[in-house]
Coordinates of C-alpha atoms and ligand atoms in Angstrom, one line a residue:
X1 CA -5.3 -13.2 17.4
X2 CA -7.7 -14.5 14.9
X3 CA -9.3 -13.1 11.9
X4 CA -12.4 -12.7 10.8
X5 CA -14.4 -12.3 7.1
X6 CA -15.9 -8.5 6.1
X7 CA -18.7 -11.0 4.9
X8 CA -19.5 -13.3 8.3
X9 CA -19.7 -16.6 6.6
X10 CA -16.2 -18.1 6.7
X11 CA -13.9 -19.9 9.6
X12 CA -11.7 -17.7 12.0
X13 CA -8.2 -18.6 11.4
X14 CA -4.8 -17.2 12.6
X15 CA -2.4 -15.1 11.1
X16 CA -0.3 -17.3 9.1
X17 CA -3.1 -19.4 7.8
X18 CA -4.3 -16.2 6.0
X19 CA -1.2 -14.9 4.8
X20 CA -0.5 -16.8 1.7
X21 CA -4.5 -16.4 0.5
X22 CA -6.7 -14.2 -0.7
X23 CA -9.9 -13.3 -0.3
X24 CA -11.9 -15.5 2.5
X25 CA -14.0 -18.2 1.3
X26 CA -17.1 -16.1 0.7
X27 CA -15.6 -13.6 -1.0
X28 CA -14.4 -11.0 2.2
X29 CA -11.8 -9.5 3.7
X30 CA -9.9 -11.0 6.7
X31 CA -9.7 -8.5 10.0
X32 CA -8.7 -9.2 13.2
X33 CA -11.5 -9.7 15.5
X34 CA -10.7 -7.2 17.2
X35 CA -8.1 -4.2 17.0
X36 CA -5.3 -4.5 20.3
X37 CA -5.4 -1.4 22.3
X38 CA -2.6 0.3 22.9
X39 CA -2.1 1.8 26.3
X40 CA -0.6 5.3 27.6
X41 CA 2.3 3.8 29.3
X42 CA 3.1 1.1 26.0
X43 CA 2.7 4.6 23.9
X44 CA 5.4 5.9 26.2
X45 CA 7.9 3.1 25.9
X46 CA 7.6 3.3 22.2
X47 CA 7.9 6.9 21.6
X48 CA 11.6 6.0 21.7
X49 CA 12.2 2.6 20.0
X50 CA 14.2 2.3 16.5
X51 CA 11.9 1.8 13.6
X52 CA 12.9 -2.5 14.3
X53 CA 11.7 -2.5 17.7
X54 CA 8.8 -0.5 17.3
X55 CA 7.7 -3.1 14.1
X56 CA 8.0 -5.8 16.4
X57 CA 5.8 -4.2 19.1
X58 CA 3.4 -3.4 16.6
X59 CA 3.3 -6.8 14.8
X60 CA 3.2 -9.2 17.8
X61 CA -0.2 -7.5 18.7
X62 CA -2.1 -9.5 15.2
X63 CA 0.6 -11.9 14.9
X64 CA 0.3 -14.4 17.6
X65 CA 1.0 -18.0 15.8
X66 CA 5.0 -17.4 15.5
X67 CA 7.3 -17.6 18.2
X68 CA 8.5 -14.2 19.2
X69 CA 12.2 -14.6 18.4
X70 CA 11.3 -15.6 15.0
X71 CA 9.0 -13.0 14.5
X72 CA 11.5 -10.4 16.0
X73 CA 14.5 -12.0 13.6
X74 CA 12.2 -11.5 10.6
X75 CA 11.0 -8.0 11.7
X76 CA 15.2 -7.2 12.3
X77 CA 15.9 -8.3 8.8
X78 CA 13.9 -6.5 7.1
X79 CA 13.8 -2.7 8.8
X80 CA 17.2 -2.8 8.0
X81 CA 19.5 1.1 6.9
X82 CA 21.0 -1.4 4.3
X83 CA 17.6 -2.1 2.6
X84 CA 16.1 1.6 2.9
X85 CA 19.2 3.2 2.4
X86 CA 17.6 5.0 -0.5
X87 CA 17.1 8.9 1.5
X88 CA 17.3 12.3 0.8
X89 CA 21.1 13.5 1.2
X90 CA 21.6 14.8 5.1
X91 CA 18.8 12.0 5.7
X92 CA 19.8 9.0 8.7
X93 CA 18.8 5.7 6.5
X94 CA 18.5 4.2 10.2
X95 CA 15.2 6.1 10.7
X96 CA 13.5 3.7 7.8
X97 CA 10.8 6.5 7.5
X98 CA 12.7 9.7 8.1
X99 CA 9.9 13.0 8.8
X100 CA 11.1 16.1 6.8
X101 CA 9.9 19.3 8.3
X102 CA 8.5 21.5 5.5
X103 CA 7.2 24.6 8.1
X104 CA 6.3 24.2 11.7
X105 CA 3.5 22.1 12.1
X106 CA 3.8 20.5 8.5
X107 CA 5.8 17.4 7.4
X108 CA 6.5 14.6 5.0
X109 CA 6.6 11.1 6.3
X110 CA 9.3 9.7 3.6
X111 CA 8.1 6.2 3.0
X112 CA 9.8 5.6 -0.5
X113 CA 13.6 5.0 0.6
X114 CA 13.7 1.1 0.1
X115 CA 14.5 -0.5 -3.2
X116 CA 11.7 0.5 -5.4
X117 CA 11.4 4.1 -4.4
X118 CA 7.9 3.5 -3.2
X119 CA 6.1 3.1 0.0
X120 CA 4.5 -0.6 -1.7
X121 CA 8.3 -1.4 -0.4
X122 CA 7.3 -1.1 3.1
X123 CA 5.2 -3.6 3.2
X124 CA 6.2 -5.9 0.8
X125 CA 9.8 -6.6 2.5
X126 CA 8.0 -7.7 5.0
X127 CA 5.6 -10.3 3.1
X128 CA 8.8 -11.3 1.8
X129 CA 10.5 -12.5 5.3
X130 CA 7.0 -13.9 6.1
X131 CA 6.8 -15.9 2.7
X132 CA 9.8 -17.8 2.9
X133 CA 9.3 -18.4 6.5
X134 CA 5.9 -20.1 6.8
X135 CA 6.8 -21.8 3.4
X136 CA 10.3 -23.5 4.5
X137 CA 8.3 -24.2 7.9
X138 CA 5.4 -26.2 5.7
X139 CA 7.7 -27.4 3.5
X140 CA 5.7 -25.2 1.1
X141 CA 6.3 -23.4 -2.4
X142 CA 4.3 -21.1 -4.1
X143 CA 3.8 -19.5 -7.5
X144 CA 3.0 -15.8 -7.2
X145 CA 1.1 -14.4 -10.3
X146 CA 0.7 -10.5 -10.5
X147 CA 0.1 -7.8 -13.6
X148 CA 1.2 -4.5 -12.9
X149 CA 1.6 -1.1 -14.3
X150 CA 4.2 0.2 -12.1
X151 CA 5.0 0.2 -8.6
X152 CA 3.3 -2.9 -7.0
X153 CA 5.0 -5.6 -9.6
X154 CA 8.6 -4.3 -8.5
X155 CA 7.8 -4.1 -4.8
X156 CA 6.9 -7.6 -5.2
X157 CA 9.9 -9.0 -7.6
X158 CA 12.3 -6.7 -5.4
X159 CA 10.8 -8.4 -2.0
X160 CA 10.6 -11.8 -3.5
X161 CA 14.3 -11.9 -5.5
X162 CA 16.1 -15.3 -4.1
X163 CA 13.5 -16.2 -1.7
X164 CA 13.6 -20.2 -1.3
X165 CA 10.4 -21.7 -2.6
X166 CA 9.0 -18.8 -4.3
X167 CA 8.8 -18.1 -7.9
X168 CA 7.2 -14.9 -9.4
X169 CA 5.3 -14.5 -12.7
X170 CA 4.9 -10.6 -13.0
X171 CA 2.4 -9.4 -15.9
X172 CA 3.6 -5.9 -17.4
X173 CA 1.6 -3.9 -20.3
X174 CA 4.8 -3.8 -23.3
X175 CA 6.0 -0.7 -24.0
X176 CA 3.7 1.2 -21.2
X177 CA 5.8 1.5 -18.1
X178 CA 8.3 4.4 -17.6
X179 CA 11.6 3.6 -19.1
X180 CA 13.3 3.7 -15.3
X181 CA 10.1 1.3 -14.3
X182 CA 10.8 -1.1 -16.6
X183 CA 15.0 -1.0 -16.1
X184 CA 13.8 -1.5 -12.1
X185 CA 11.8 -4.0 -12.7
X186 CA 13.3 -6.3 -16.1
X187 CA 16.9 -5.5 -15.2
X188 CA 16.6 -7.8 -12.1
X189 CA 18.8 -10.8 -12.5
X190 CA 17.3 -13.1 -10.3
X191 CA 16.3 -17.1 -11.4
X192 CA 12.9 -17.2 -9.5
X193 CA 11.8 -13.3 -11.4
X194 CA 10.1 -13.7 -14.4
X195 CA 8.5 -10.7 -16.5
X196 CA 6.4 -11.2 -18.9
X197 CA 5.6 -8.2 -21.5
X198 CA 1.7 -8.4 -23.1
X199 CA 1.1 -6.5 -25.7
X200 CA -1.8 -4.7 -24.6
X201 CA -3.0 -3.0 -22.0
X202 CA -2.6 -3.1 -18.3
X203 CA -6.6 -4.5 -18.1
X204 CA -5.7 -7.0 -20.5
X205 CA -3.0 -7.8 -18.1
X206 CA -5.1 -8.3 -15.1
X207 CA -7.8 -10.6 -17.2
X208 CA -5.2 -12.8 -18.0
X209 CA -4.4 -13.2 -13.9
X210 CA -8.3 -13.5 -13.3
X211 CA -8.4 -16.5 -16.0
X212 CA -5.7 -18.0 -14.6
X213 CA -6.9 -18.2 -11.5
X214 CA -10.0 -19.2 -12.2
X215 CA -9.1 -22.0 -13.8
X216 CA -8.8 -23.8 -10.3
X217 CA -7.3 -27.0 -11.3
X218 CA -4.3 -25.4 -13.0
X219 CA -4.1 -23.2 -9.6
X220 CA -4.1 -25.8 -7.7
X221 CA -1.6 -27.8 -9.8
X222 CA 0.8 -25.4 -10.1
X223 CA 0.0 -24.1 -6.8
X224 CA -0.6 -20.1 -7.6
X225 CA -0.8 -17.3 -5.2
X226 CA -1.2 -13.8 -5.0
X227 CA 0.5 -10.9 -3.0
X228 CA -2.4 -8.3 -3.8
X229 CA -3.3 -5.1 -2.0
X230 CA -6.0 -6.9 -0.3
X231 CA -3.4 -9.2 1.7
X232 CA -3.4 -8.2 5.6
X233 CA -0.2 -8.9 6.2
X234 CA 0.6 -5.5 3.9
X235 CA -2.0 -3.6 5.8
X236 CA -0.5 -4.7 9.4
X237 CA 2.8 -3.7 8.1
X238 CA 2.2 -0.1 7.2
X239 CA 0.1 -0.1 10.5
X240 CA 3.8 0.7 11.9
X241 CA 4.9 3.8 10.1
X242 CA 1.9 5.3 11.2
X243 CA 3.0 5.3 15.0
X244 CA 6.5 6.3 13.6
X245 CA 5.4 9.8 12.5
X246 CA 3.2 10.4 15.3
X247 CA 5.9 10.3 17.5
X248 CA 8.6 12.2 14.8
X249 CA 5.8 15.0 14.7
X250 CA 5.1 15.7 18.4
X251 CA 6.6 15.9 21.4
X252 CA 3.9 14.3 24.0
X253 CA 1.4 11.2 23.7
X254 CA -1.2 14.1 24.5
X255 CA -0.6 15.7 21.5
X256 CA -2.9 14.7 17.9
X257 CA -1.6 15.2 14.8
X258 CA -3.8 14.5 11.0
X259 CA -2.2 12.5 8.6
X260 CA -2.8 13.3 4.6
X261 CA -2.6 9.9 2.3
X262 CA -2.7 9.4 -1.4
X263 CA -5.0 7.5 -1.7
X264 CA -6.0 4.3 -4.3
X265 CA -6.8 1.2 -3.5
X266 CA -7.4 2.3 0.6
X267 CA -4.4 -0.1 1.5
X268 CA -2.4 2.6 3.1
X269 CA -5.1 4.6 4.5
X270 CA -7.1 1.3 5.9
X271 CA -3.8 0.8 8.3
X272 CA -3.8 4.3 9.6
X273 CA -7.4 4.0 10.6
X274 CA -6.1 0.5 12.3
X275 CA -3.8 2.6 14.2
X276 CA -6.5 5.3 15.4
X277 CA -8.6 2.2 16.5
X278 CA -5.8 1.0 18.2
X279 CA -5.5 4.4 20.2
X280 CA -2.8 6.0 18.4
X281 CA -4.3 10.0 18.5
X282 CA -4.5 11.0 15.4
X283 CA -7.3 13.7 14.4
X284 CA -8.2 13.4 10.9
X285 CA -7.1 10.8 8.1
X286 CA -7.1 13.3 5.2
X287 CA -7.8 11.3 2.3
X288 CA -6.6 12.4 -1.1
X289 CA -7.4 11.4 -4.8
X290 CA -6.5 12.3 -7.9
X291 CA -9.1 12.7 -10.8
X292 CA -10.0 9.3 -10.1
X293 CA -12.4 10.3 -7.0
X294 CA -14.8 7.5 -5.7
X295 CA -13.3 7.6 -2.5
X296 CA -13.4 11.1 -2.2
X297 CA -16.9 10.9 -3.4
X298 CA -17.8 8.2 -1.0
X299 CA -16.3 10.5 1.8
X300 CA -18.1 13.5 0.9
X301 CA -21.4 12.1 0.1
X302 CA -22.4 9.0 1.8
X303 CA -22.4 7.2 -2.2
X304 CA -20.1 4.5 -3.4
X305 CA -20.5 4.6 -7.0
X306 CA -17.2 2.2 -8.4
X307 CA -16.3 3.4 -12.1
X308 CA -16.4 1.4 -15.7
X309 CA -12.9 0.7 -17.1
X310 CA -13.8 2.9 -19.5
X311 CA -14.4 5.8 -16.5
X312 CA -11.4 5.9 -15.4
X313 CA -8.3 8.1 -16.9
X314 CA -4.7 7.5 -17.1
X315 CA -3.0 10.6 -15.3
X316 CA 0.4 11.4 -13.9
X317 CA -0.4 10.2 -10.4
X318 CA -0.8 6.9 -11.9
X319 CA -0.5 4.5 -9.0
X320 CA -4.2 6.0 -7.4
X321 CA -5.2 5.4 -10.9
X322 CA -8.2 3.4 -10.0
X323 CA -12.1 2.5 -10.7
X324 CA -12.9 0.6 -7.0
X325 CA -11.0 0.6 -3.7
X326 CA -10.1 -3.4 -2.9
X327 CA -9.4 -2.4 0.5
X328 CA -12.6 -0.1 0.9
X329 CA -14.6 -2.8 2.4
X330 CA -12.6 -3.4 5.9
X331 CA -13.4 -0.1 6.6
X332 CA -17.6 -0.3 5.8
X333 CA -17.3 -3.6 8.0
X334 CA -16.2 -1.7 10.7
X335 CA -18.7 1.3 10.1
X336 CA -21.4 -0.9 9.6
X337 CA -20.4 -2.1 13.8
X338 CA -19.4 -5.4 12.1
X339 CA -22.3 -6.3 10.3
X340 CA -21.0 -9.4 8.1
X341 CA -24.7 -9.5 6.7
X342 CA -24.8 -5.7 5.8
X343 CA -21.8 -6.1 4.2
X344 CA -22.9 -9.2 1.6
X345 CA -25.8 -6.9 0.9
X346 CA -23.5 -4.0 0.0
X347 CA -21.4 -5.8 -2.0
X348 CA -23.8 -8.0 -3.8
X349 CA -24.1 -4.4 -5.4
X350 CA -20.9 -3.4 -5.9
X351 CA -19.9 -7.0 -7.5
X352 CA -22.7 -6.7 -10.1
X353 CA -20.8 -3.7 -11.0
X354 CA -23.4 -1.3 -9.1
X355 CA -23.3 1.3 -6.5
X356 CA -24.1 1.7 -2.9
X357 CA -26.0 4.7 -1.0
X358 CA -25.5 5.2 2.8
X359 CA -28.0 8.7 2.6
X360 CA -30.0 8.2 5.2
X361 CA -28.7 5.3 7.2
X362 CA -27.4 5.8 11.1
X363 CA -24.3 4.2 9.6
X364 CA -23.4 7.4 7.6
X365 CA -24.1 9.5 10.4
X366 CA -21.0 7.7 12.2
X367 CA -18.6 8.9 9.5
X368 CA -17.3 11.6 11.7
X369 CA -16.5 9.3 14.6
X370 CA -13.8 7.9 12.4
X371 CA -11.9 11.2 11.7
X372 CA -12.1 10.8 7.8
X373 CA -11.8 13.5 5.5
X374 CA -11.6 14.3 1.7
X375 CA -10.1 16.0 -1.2
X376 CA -9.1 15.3 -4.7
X377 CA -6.2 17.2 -6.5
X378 CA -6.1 17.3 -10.3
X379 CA -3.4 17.2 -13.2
X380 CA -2.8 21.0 -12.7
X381 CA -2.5 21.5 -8.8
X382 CA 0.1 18.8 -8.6
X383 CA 2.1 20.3 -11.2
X384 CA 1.1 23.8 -9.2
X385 CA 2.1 21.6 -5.8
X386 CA 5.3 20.3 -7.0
X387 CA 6.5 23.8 -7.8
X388 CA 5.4 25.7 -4.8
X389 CA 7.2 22.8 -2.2
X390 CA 10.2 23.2 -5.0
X391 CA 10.7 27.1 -4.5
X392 CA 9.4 28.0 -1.1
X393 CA 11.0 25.0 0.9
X394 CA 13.7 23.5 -1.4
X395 CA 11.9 19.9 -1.3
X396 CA 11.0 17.9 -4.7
X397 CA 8.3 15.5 -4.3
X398 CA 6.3 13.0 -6.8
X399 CA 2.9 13.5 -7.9
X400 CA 0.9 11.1 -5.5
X401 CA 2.7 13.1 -2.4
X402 CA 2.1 16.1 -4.4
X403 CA -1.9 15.1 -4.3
X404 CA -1.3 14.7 -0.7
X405 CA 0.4 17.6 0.2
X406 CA -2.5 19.6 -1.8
X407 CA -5.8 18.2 0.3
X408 CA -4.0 18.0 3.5
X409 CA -3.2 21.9 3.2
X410 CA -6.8 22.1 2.5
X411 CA -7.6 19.7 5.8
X412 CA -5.0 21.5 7.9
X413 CA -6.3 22.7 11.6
X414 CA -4.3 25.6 13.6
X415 CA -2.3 24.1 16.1
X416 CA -2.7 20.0 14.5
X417 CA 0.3 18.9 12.9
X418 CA -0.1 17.6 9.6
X419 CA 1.8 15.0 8.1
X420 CA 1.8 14.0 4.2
X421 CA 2.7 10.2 3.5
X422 CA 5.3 11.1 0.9
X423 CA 4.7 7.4 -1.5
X424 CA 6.8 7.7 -4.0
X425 CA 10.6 9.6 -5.1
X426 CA 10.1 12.0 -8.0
X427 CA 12.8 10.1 -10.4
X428 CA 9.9 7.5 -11.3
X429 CA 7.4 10.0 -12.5
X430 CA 10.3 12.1 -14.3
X431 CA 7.8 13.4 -17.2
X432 CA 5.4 15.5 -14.9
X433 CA 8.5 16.9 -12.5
X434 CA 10.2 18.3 -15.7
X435 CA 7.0 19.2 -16.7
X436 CA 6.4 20.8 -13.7
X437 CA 10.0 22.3 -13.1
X438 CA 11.8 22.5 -15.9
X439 CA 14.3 19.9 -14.7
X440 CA 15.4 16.5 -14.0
X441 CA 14.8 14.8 -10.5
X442 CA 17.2 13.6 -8.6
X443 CA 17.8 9.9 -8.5
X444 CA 20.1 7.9 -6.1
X445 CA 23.4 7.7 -6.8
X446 CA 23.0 4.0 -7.0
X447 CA 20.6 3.9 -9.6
X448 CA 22.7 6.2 -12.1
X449 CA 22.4 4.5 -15.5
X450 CA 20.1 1.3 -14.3
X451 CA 18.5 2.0 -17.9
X452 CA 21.5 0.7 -19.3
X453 CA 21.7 -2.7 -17.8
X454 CA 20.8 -6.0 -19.2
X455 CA 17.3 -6.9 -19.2
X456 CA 15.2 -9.6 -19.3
X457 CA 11.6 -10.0 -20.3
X458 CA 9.8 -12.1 -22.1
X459 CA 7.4 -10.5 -24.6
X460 CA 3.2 -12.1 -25.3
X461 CA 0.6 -11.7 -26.9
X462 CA -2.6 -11.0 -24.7
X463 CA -3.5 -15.1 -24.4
X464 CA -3.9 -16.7 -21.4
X465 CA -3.5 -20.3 -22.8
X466 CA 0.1 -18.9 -23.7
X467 CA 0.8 -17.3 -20.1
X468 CA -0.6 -21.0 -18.5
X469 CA 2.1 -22.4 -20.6
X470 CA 4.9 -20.1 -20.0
X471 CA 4.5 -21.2 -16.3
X472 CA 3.8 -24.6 -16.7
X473 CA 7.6 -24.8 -18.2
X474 CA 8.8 -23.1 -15.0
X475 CA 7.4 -24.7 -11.9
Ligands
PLP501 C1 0.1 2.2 -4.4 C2 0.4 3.7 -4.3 C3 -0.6 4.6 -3.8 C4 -1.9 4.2 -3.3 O1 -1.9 3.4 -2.2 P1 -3.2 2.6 -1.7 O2 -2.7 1.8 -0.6 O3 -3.6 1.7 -2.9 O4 -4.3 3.5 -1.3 C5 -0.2 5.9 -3.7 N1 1.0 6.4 -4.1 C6 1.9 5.5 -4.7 C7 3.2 6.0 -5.2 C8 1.6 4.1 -4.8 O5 2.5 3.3 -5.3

């Protein structure tokens, strides 16, 4: 399998060759060159498989440049009961993504059980194993630099901790994260984690990752990398889970079924859409926002109209807090029938910090050939969300599944199951559940007190000369 750029100008490589980079060189998105079909009989054989097996099925479809016993060894170790042993009580940590039934014909996909209590962990396990394994095979190390304000900086540090040749650098904004985000994250005793605290903001945070990086000779030097959003190995990962519900929520490969995904950088969406590519029969992708809405204004208007900094609010689904969609592009390449050229002109706008108008074009009118719909949930219907799946089924859910749960209700067809991608446990965003229900959420037993561990972090000023320096001692 090879991949290809969003933007048509750069060399086709394979799978591992894109793994530890970024963007292509001009600036795109790698996809495979084509998406594998899946047949009715393969659909058949894996209606059954453990969580593992199914992975590996999925995986050896884009991942063709590693010998299938390592692949399946990597894929074994890391859909493991031990590692997303983090479920519901009365849930089997075996299933990985267990499917709670709310009501008939509506269910929650639980994708927050491993280590961080977010779906990010999914993935990032994954990226891990793959890491160290192309490294040690290259004789390889790399120096991951990351800023985060929440969930993606501990997926990463949890799925990197004692990795051979790996070292992590993870920008934080001081004083910002929830008090059980930063015990997750700081509390972490690893030698090759290192937190750095800026005091500022989490933009601040992110400049200082762009200036490092684009000071190429000190990138090169000290050999920096990235495990961003944007990475396909992330988006072929969650590809799985996708498969996993479908089969949970029906009882026949005749059957459709919607999924509902909250929704922020497109990561997690962009790998169901894989999936319905691939064949998998699902009806709609319901995709869900939270006051930050230029996806859900894209989908209902044919505009993509990325915000300012400035535009975009803080709120208690903070995770879809977002001003553009990174991922947003693989999906236009694909509407666009592949156009790399249509692309570049697209985003020329978009990376002059403009907007983009598909009124008009026959590439809007093939929106509904992709099964993609929209909604956008505000401060006040996930508080109203989070109550009514409190009282009338028993279930406490976070406030990104709570946007979820609220547009996929909206999106929901008689006789279609729907299933909302449940991202996150409630215990990280505690503030808005005892806002919403007058009491504490439930947190593993495991993590009973984490707040009160040692922790270490090192605390900066916003300086990027500073940051270079910090790592320049360490690698
Ligand atoms: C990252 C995240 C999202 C958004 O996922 P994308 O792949 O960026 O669309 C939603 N919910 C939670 C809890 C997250 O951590």
């Amino acid at each position: 399998m090879q991949y290809l750029s969003t933007r048509g100008q750069a060399p086709a490589l394979e799978f591992c060759d894109i793994l530890l980079g970024g963007l292509a060189p001009d600036g795109g998105l790698y996809l495979p060159e084509a998406y594998p079909r899946v047949s009715h009989a393969e659909l058949d054989e894996w209606r059954t498989l453990p969580y593992h097996a199914l992975a590996l099925r999925v995986l050896e479809k884009f991942i063709t440049d590693i010998p299938a016993c390592d692949l399946k060894s990597l894929v074994d170790r890391t859909y493991t009961a031990q590692t997303y042993r983090y479920c519901r009580p009365g849930r089997d940590a075996a299933d990985i993504t267990p499917l709670t039934t709310l009501e008939p014909g509506l269910h929650l996909l639980e994708l927050s059980n491993g280590p961080t209590l977010a779906f990010k962990d999914m993935a990032m396990q994954l990226l891990g194993n793959l890491f160290e394994y192309v490294l040690d095979k290259r004789g390889e190390t790399i120096n991951i630099l990351g800023a985060t304000s929440g969930d993606t900086g501990s997926a990463a540090e949890y799925a990197m901790r004692g990795k051979h040749n790996v070292k992590v650098f993870m920008l934080s904004p001081h004083g910002k994260m929830s008090e059980f985000q930063r015990a997750q994250m700081y509390s972490l005793p690893d030698a090759n984690i290192f937190n750095i605290a800026i005091r500022a903001m989490f933009d601040d945070c992110q400049d200082i990752v762009k200036a490092v990086s684009n000071d190429a000779a000190f990138k090169a030097q000290h050999r920096i990398g990235a495990v961003n959003s944007i990475n396909w190995a992330r988006v072929a990962a969650q590809i799985v889970y996708y498969f996993k519900g479908y089969f949970e929520a029906t009882r026949s490969n005749d059957e459709e079924v919607s999924f509902a995904v909250p929704s922020g950088n497109f990561g997690n969406i962009c790998a169901g859409h894989v999936a319905r590519m691939m064949g998998l029969p699902i009806r709609r992708l319901v995709l869900a926002t939270n006051e930050n809405d230029v996806l859900d204004e894209f989908f209902r208007t044919g505009v993509y109209r990325p915000r300012a900094t400035a535009e975009t609010s803080v709120t208690s689904s903070p995770s879809m807090d977002i001003s553009k969609a990174s991922n947003f592009e693989r999906f236009v390449f694909d509407l666009v029938r592949r156009d790399g050229a249509v692309v570049r002109d697209l985003w020329s706008k978009v990376d002059r910090g403009s907007s983009f108008d598909l009124r008009g074009t026959p590439w809007l009118a093939r929106l509904p050939e992709f099964g993609f719909v929209s909604g956008r949930s505000t401060h006040a219907d996930r508080l109203a969300t989070i109550r009514a799946t409190w009282e009338k089924h028993g279930v406490m859910i976070d406030t990104h599944t709570a946007d979820g749960l609220k547009v996929g209700l909206e999106q929901r067809e008689p006789g279609v199951p729907m299933v909302v991608l449940e991202t996150a446990q409630p215990v990280k965003f505690a503030e808005t559940i005892r806002e919403a229900l007058g009491r504490e959420p439930m947190r593993p037993g495991e993590m009973e007190g984490i707040e009160a561990l040692p922790q270490r972090v090192e605390v900066m000023d916003a300086d990027a000369a500073a940051v270079k320096a910090f790592i320049a001692a360490r690698t």
